[in-house]
Amino acid sequence: QVQLVESGGGVVQPGRSLRLSCAASGFTFSSYDMHWVRQAPGKGLEWVAVISYDGSNKYYADSVKGRFTISRDNSKNTLYLQMNSLRAEDTAVYYCAKDRGITGTTDAFDIWGQGTMVTVSS
Amino acid sequence: AIRMTQSPSSFSASTGDRVTITCRASQGISSYLAWYQQKPGKTPKLLIYAASTLQSGVPSRFSGSGSGTDFTLTISCLQSEDFATYYCQQYYSYPYTFGQGTKLEIK
């Protein structure tokens, strides 16, 4: 079945780095834009970043621009989020999400992973 | 960035009630609006996209309307499993943005 499984979360000190992964299965990964969305404890949803189906376009939330990098490996059906210079305010559950639109058509997120928790604390 | 404002932020209702949640965009977003449901400890679930199109498998008691800047999500007859937090989201332009959420609680 269609599935997204995140990994790589954990506890990290401020200023350090972490890389999240999202393994996709059950659909043609290389045909869809992919997103990262986060949710701080007890708070709402915050869109973080998107990468186009072919990796050619990337956009970021202002809150992470210059610190986070989204990437993908279509040969491995895997999405990544490299997080550098982490701050306490980056503490959140990080979800990867699949865009409904095929080959770059902008759309809502129809499939979400279960999320991976990132805690930034000294 | 486009600001999405939901109202109310929370409210109580009873099983069988008809409920409407409002979402307003700070600028026009055509129909590039989605609604999600999230239960505690669970992943968000897509309910409606393109402002009014029901996602496959979502019960017909959910409906959406609106375009431009003003949108509504309506649940026609609340069921026990509908008590959750609901978010609107614009996907008209980057950065995509979500509303702050509306928590629907049992009265």
Short mmCIF file of C-alpha atoms in Angstrom, two decimals, chain B residues 1-7 21-35 51 65-72 88-93 95-100:
data_model
loop_
_atom_site.label_atom_id
_atom_site.label_comp_id
_atom_site.label_asym_id
_atom_site.label_seq_id
_atom_site.Cartn_x
_atom_site.Cartn_y
_atom_site.Cartn_z
CA ALA B 1 3.43 34.91 3.06
CA ILE B 2 -0.31 34.35 2.86
CA ARG B 3 -1.90 34.29 6.29
CA MET B 4 -4.68 31.78 6.95
CA THR B 5 -7.05 32.57 9.81
CA GLN B 6 -9.54 30.01 11.10
CA SER B 7 -12.53 30.63 13.30
CA ILE B 21 -15.61 26.13 10.43
CA THR B 22 -14.41 29.22 8.60
CA CYS B 23 -11.02 29.91 7.02
CA ARG B 24 -9.97 33.28 5.63
CA ALA B 25 -6.92 33.96 3.49
CA SER B 26 -5.07 37.28 3.67
CA GLN B 27 -5.14 37.46 -0.13
CA GLY B 28 -6.95 35.64 -2.90
CA ILE B 29 -6.00 32.01 -3.38
CA SER B 30 -8.61 30.99 -5.96
CA SER B 31 -9.65 27.46 -4.93
CA TYR B 32 -6.21 26.25 -3.82
CA LEU B 33 -7.47 25.34 -0.38
CA ALA B 34 -7.37 22.06 1.53
CA TRP B 35 -8.87 20.88 4.80
CA ALA B 51 -11.87 23.99 -1.70
CA SER B 65 -17.08 25.66 -0.12
CA GLY B 66 -15.64 29.03 -1.03
CA SER B 67 -13.11 30.65 -3.32
CA GLY B 68 -10.91 33.71 -3.28
CA THR B 69 -10.41 34.55 0.39
CA ASP B 70 -13.31 32.97 2.30
CA PHE B 71 -13.85 29.27 2.80
CA THR B 72 -15.93 26.96 4.97
CA CYS B 88 -7.09 24.67 6.46
CA GLN B 89 -4.10 25.09 4.14
CA GLN B 90 -3.42 27.21 1.09
CA TYR B 91 -1.35 25.77 -1.72
CA TYR B 92 -1.69 28.76 -4.03
CA SER B 93 1.85 30.00 -3.49
CA PRO B 95 5.45 29.30 1.37
CA TYR B 96 2.39 27.14 1.83
CA THR B 97 0.61 28.06 5.03
CA PHE B 98 -1.85 26.45 7.43
CA GLY B 99 -4.50 27.98 9.59
CA GLN B 100 -3.94 27.81 13.34
#
